[in-house]
Short mmCIF file of C-alpha atoms and ligand atoms in Angstrom, two decimals:
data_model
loop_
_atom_site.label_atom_id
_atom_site.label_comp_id
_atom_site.label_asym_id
_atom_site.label_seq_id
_atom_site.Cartn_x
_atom_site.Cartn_y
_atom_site.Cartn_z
CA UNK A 1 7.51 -21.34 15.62
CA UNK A 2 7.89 -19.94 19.11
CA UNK A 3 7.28 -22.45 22.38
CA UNK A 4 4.28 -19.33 22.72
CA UNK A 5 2.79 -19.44 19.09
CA UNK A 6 2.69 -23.17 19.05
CA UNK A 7 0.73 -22.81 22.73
CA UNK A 8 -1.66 -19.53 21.30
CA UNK A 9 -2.91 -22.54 18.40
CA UNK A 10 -3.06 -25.23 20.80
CA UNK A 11 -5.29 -23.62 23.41
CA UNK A 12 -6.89 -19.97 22.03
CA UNK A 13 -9.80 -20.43 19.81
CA UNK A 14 -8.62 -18.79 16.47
CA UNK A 15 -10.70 -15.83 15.73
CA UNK A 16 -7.79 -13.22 15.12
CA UNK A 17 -6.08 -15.34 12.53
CA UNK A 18 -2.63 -14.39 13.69
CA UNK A 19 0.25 -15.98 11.71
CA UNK A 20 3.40 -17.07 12.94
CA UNK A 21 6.36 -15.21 11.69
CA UNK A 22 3.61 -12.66 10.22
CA UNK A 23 2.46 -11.49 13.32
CA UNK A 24 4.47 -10.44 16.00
CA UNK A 25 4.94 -11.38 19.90
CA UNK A 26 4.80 -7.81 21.21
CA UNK A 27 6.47 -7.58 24.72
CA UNK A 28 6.94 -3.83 25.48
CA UNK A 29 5.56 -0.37 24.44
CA UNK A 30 6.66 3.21 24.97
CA UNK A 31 5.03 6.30 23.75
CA UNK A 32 4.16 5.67 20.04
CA UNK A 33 7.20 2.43 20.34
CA UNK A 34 6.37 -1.19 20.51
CA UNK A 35 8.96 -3.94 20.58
CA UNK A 36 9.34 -7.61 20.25
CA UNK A 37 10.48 -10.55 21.66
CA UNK A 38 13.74 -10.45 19.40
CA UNK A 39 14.28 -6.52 20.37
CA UNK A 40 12.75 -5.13 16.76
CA UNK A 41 11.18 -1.67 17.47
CA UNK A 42 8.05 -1.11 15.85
CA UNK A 43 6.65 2.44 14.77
CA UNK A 44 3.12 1.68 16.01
CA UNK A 45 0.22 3.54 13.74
CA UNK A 46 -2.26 0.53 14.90
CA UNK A 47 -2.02 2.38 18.35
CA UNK A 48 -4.03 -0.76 19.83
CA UNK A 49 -6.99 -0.23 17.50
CA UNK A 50 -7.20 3.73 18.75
CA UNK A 51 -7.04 2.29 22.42
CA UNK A 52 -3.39 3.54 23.23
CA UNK A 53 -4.99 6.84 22.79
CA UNK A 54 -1.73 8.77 25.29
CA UNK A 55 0.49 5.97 23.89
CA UNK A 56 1.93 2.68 25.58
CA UNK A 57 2.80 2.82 29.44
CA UNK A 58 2.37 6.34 29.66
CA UNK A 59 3.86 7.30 33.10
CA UNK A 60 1.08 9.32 34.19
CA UNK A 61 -1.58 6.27 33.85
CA UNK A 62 1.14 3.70 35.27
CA UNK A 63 1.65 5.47 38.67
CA UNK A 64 -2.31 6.31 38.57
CA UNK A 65 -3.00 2.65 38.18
CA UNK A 66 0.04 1.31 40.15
CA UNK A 67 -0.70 3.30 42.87
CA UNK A 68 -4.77 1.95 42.79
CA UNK A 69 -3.53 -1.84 42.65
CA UNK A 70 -1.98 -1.35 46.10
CA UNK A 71 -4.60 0.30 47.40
CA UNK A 72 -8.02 -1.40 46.59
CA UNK A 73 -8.73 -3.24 43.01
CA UNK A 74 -11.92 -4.11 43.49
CA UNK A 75 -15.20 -3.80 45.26
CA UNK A 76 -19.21 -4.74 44.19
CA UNK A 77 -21.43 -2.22 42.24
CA UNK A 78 -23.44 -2.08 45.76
CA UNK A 79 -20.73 0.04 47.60
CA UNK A 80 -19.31 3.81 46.58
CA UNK A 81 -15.82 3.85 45.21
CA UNK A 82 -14.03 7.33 45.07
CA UNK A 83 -12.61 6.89 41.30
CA UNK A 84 -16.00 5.80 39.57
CA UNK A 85 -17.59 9.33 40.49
CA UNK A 86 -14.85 11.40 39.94
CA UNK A 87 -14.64 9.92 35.96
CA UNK A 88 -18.50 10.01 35.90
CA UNK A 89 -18.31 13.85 37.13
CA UNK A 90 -15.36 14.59 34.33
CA UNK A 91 -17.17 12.66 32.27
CA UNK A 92 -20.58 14.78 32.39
CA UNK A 93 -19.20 17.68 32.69
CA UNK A 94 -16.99 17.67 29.30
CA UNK A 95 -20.47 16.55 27.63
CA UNK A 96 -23.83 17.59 27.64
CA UNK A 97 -24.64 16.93 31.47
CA UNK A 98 -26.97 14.35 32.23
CA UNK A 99 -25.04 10.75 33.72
CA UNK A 100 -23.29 7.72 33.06
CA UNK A 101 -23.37 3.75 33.37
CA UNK A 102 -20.10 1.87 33.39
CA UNK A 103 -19.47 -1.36 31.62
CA UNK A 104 -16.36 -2.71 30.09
CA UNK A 105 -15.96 -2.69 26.74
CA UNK A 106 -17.27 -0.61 23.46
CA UNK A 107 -20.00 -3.54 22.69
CA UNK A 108 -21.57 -3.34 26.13
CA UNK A 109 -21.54 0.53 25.99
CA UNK A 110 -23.80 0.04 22.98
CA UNK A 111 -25.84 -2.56 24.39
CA UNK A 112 -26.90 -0.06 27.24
CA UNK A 113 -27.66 2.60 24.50
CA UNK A 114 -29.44 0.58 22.83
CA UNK A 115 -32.07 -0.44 26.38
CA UNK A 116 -31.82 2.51 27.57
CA UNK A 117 -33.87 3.97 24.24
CA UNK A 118 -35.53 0.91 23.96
CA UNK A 119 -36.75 1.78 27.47
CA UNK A 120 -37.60 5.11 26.82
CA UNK A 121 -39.11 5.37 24.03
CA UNK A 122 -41.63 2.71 25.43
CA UNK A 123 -42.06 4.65 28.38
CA UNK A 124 -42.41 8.71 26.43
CA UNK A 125 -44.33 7.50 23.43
CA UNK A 126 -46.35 3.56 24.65
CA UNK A 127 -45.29 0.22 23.82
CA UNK A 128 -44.48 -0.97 19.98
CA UNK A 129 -41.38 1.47 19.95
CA UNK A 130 -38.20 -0.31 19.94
CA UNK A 131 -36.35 -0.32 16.30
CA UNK A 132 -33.25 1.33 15.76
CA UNK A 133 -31.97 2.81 12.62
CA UNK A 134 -28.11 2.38 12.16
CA UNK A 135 -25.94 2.84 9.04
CA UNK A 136 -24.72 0.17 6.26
CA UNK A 137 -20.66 -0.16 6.94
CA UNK A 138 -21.54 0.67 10.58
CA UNK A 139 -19.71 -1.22 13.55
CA UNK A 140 -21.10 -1.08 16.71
CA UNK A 141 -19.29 -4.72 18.41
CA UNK A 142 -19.53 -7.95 18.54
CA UNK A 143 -22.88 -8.62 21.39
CA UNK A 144 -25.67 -10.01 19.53
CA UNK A 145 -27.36 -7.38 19.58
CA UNK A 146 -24.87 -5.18 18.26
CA UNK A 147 -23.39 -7.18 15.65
CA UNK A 148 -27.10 -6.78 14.64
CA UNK A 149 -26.74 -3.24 14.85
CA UNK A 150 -23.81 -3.03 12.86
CA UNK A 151 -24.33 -2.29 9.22
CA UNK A 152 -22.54 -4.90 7.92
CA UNK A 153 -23.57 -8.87 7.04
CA UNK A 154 -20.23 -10.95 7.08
CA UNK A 155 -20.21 -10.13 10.80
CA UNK A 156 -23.85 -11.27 11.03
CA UNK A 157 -23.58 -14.49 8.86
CA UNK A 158 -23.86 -17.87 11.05
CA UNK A 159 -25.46 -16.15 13.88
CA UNK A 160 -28.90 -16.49 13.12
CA UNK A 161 -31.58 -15.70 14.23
CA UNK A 162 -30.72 -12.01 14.77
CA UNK A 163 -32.16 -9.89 17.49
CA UNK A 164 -34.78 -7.63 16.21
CA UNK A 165 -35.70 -4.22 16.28
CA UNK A 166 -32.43 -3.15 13.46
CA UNK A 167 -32.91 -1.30 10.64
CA UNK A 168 -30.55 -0.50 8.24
CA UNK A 169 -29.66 3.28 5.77
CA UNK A 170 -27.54 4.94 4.34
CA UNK A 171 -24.58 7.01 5.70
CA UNK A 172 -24.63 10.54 4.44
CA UNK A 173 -27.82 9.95 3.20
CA UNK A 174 -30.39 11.84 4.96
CA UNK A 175 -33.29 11.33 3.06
CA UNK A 176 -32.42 7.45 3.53
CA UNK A 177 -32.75 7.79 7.25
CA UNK A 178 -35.43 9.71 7.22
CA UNK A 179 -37.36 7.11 4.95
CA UNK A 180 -36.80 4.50 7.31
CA UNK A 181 -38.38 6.01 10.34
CA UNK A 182 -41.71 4.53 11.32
CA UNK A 183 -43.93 4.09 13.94
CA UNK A 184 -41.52 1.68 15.53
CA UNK A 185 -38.61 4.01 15.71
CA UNK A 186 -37.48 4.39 18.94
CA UNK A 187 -33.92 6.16 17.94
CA UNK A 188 -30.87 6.37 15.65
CA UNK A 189 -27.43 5.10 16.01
CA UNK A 190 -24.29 6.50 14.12
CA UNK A 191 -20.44 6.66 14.42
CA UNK A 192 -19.82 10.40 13.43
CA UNK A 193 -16.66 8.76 11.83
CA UNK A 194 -17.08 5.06 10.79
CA UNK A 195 -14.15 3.33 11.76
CA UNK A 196 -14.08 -0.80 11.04
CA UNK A 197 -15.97 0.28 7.93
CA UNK A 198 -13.39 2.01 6.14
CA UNK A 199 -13.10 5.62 8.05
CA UNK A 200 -15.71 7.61 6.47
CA UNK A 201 -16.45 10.47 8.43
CA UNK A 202 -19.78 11.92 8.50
CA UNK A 203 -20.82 15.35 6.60
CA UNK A 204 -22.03 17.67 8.56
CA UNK A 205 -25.52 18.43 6.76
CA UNK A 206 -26.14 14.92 7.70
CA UNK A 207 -25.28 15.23 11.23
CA UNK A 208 -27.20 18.27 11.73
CA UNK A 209 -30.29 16.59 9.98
CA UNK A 210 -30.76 13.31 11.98
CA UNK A 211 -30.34 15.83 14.80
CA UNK A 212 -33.20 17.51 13.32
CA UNK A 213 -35.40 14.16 12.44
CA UNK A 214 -34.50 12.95 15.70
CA UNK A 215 -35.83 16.30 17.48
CA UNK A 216 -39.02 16.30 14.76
CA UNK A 217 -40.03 12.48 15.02
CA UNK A 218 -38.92 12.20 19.08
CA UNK A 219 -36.50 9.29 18.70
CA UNK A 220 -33.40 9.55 20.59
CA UNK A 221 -29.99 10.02 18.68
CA UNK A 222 -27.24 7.92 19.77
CA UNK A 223 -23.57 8.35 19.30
CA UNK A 224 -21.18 5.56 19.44
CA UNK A 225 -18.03 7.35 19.64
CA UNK A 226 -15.91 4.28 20.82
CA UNK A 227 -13.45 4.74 17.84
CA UNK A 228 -13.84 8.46 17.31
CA UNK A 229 -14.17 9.64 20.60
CA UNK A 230 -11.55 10.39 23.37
CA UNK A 231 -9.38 12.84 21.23
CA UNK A 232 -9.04 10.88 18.28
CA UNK A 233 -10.45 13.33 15.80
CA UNK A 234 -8.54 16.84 17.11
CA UNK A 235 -11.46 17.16 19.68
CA UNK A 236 -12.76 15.11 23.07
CA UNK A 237 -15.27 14.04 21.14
CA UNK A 238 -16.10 13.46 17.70
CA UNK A 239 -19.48 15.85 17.71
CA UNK A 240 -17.60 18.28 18.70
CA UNK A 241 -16.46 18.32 14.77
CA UNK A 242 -20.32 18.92 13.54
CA UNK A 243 -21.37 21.07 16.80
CA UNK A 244 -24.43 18.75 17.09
CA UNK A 245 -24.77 16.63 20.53
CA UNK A 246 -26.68 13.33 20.51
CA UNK A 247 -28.41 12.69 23.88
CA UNK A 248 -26.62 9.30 23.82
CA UNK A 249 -22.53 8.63 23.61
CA UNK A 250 -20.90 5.91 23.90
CA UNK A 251 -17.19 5.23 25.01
CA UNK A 252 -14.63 2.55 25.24
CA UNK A 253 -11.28 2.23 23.68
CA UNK A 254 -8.59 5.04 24.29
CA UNK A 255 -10.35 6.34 27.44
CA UNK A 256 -8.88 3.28 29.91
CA UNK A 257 -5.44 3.97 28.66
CA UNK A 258 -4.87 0.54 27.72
CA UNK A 259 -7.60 -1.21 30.43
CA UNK A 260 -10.88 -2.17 29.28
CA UNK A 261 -13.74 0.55 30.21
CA UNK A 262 -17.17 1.11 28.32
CA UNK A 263 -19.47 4.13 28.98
CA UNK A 264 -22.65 4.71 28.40
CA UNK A 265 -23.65 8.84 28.82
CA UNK A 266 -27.17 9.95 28.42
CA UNK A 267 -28.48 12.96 29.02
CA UNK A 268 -30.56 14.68 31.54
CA UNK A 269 -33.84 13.51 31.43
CA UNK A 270 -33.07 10.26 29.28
CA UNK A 271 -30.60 9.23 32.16
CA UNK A 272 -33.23 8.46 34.67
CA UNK A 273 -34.83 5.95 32.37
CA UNK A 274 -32.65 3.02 34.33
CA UNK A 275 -33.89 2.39 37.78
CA UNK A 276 -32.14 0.16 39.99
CA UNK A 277 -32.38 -3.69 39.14
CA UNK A 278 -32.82 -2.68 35.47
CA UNK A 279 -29.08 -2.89 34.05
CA UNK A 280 -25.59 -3.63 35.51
CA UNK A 281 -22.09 -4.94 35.33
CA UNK A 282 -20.19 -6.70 37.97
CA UNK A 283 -16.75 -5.14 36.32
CA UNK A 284 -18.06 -2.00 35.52
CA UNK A 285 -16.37 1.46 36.97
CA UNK A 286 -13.86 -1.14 38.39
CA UNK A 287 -11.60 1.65 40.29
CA UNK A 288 -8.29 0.59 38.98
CA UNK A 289 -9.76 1.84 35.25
CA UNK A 290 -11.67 4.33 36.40
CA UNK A 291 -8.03 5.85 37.92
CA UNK A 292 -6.34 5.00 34.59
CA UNK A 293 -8.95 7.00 32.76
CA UNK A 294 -9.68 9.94 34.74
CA UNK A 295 -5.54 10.07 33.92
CA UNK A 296 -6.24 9.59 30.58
CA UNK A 297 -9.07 12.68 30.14
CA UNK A 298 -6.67 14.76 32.28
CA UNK A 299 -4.17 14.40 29.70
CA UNK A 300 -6.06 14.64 26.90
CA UNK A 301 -7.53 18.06 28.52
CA UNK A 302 -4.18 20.08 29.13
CA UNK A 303 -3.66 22.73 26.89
CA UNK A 304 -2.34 22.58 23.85
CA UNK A 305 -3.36 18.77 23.79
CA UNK A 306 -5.63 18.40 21.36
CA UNK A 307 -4.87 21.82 19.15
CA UNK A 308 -1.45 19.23 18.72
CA UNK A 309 -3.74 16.51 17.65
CA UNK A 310 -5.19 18.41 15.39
CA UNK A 311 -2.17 19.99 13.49
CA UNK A 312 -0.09 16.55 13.69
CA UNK A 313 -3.52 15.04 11.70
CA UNK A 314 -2.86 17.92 9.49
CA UNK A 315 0.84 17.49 8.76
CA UNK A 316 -0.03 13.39 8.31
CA UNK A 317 -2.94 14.10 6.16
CA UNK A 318 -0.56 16.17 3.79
CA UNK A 319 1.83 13.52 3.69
CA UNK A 320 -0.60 10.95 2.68
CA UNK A 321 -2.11 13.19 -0.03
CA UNK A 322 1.27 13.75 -0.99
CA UNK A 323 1.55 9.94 -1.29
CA UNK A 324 -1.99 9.68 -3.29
CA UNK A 325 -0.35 12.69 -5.79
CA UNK A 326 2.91 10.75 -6.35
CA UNK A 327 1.77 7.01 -6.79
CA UNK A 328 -2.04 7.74 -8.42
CA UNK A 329 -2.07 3.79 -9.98
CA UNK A 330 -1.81 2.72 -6.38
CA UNK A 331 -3.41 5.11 -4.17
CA UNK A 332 -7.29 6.15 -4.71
CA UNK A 333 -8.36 8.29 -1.77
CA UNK A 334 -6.94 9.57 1.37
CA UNK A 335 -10.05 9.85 4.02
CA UNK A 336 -9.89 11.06 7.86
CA UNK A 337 -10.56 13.54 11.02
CA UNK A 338 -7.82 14.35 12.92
CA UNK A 339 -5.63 10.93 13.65
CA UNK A 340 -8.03 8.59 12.63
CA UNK A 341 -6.51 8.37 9.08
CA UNK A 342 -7.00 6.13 5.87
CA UNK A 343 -5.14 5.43 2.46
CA UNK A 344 -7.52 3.96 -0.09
CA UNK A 345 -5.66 1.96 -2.51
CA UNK A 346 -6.58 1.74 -6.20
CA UNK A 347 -5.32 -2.06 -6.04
CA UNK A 348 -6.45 -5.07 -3.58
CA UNK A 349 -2.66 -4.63 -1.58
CA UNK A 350 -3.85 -3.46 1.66
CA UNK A 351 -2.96 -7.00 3.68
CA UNK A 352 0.96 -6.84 1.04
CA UNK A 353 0.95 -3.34 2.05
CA UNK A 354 0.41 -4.32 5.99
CA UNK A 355 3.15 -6.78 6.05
CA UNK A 356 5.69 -4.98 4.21
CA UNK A 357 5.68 -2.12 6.89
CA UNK A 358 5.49 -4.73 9.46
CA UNK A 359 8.52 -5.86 7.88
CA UNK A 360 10.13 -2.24 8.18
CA UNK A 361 9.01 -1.94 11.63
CA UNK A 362 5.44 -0.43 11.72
CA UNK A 363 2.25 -1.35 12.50
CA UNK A 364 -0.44 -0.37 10.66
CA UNK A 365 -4.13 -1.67 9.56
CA UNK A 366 -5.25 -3.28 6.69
CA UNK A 367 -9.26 -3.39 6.37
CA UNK A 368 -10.32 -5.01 3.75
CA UNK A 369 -8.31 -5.56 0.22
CA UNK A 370 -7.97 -1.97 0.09
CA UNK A 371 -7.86 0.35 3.10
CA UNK A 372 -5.31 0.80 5.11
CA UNK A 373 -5.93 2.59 8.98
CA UNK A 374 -4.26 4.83 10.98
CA UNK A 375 -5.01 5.10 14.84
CA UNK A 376 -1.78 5.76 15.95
CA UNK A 377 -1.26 7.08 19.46
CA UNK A 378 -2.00 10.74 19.91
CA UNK A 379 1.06 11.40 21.73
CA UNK A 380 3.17 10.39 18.24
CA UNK A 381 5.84 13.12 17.67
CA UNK A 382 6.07 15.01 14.24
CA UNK A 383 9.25 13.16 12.77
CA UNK A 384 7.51 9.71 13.85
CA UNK A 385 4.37 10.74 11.75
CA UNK A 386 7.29 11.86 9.25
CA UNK A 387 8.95 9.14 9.03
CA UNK A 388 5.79 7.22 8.85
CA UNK A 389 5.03 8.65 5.44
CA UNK A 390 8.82 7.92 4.00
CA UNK A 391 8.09 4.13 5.30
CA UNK A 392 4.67 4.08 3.48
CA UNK A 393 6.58 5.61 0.44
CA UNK A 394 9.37 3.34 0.17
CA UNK A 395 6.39 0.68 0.81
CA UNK A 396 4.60 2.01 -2.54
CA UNK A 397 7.69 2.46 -4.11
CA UNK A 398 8.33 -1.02 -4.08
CA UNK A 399 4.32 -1.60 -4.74
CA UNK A 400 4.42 0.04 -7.95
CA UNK A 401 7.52 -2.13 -8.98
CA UNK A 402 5.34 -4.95 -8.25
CA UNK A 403 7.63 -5.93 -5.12
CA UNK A 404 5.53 -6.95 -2.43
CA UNK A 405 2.45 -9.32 -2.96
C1 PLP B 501 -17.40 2.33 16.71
C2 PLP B 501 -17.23 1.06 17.48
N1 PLP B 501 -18.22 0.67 18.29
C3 PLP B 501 -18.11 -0.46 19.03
C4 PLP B 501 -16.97 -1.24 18.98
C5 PLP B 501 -16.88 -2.47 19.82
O1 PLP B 501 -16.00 -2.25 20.86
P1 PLP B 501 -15.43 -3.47 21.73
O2 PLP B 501 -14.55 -4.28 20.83
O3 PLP B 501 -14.69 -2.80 22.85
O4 PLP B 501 -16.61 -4.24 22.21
C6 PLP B 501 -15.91 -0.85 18.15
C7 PLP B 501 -14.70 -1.68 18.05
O5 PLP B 501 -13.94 -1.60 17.12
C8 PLP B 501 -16.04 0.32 17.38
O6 PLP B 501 -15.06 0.74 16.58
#
């Protein structure tokens, strides 16, 4: 064990479970690259949990943020910084207009969501309107209450009691939505791709009808797009996919380029819900992020950006069905939008599966006994997606010769 492995278990509280000699010390990243202490490269299809969106250290983002650092880090919420409105003005207008709140992380985007229609709906429709309906497998962080929102128990167990006003139905299921809308509803919360849940993206009936319940009952419809957003799916943002727009989004992730930033975007007319006093964040729209990510969204926005995104999901998508044709005893569904990618497997191997490629030099994500994730960088070249798929096929190779366990 490394002098820094024995030190992580000695003074980090263990919540990540990382393994010595499973998991590596990561020093240095480049691109779609990532490299340990010993020097072994690592293709990296983890990409950061879809946070190193335009790859590791990418040039643009280091001078942006480099050149920030020297000049002022950080100021209070109660002055103007030049940074925080030009990403709020990007921001709105590659949306739906209205404007944003800063915070720091994908959790904290959500909890403002969820006040701000708390807030609202108290304020359009009278008091006694505050639940929110979100969808089983959901994830929407870690906050208590959004580890209430999210759809899922085991991250809920212990925790008790839970903060109220959650309600829980179906994904894809319309009619289970619209059952579950009362006289309490106040609005409706969805990834348009579920990510920690197993990357299910949504169908688009479904999309278009909560817009249509949200429009008929007057509850507001809230995106969290912290996964799915920034590019991830082929588009800025993962509506775009369903032509639908909620009149919330949320943000995190990919959009700092590797620094923490949360958004919260509502539209006109919601936005002005928040006076002053009623929310804040002492980090939030800290300029050194706000640089990294207006970098970030100007990359993302150059032509033919995204149209790549889109084709390279293509190409990867092929190779993975390819993969499901080839090894059917092992591999039970291929799922995914653009390069937010998974491999159902037939057999609990998802964690074997994880370490063998780790073992081969890339990074991937195991959710579960039986998913494995893709968020790899969007910058990732063709022959690195490529030779992605001949890694993951000599990994099932070996798999169905009951190699790795
Ligand atoms: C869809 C979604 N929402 C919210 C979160 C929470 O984000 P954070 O970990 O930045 O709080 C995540 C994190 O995985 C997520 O995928």
């Amino acid at each position: 064990m490394s002098n820094i492995q024995e030190q992580e278990r000695q003074y980090i509280i263990n919540t990540y479970n990382r393994q010595p000699g499973v998991n590596p010390l990561l020093v240095k990243g480049e691109g779609a690259l990532a490299w340990d202490e010993e020097g072994k490269r690592y293709l990296d299809l983890l990409g950061g949990l879809a946070v190193n969106a335009v790859g590791h250290c990418h040039p643009r983002v280091v001078k942006a943020v480099q050149e920030q650092v020297a000049t002022l880090i950080h100021t209070s919420n109660l002055y103007y910084t030049a940074p925080q409105v030009e990403l709020a003005r990007i921001l709105v207008e590659q949306t739906f207009g209205g404007r944003v709140f800063f915070a720091n992380s994908g959790a904290e985007a959500n909890e403002a969501a969820i006040k701000i229609t708390r807030k609202y709906a108290g304020l359009t429709q009278g008091p006694g309107r505050f639940a929110i309906i979100t969808a089983e497998r959901s994830f929407h962080g870690r906050t208590l209450a959004t580890v209430t929102a999210t759809g899922q128990e085991k991250y809920q167990r212990g925790f008790e009691p839970l903060a109220e006003g959650f309600r829980y139905a179906t994904f894809n299921d319309l009619d289970s939505f619209a059952r579950r809308v009362d006289r309490e509803t106040a609005g409706i919360m969805i990834e348009p791709v579920q990510g920690e849940g197993g990357v299910y993206p949504a169908e688009a009936g479904f999309i278009q009808g909560l817009r249509e319940l949200c429009d008929r009952e007057n509850l507001l419809l809230i995106f969290d797009e912290v996964q799915c957003g920034m590019g991830r799916t082929g588009r800025l943002w993962g509506y775009e996919n369903y032509g639908v727009k909620p009149d919330i989004v949320t943000m995190a992730k990919g959009l700092g380029g590797g620094l923490p930033i949360g958004v919260m975007l509502a539209r006109e007319g919601v936005d002005a819900t928040f006076k002053p006093g009623d929310h804040a964040s002492t980090f939030g729209g800290n300029p050194v992020v706000c640089r990294a990510a207006v970098e970030v969204l100007k990359i993302l926005l150059e032509e033919p950006f995204l149209e790549q995104v889109r084709e390279k999901g293509e190409l990867f998508k092929n190779g993975l069905l390819k993969l499901a044709k080839g090894y059917p005893g092992l591999v039970r569904e291929v799922r995914g939008l653009g390069l937010i990618m998974a491999l159902e497997l037939a057999v609990p191997l998802a964690s074997a599966v994880q370490r063998r490629c780790q073992e081969r030099g890339m990074l991937i994500n195991a959710i579960g006994e039986n998913i494995i994730r893709f968020l790899p960088p969007l910058v990732i070249t063709v022959e690195q997606l490529e030779q992605a798929i001949d890694e993951l096929e000599q990994v099932l190779k070996e798999a169905e010769a009951g190699e790795p366990s």
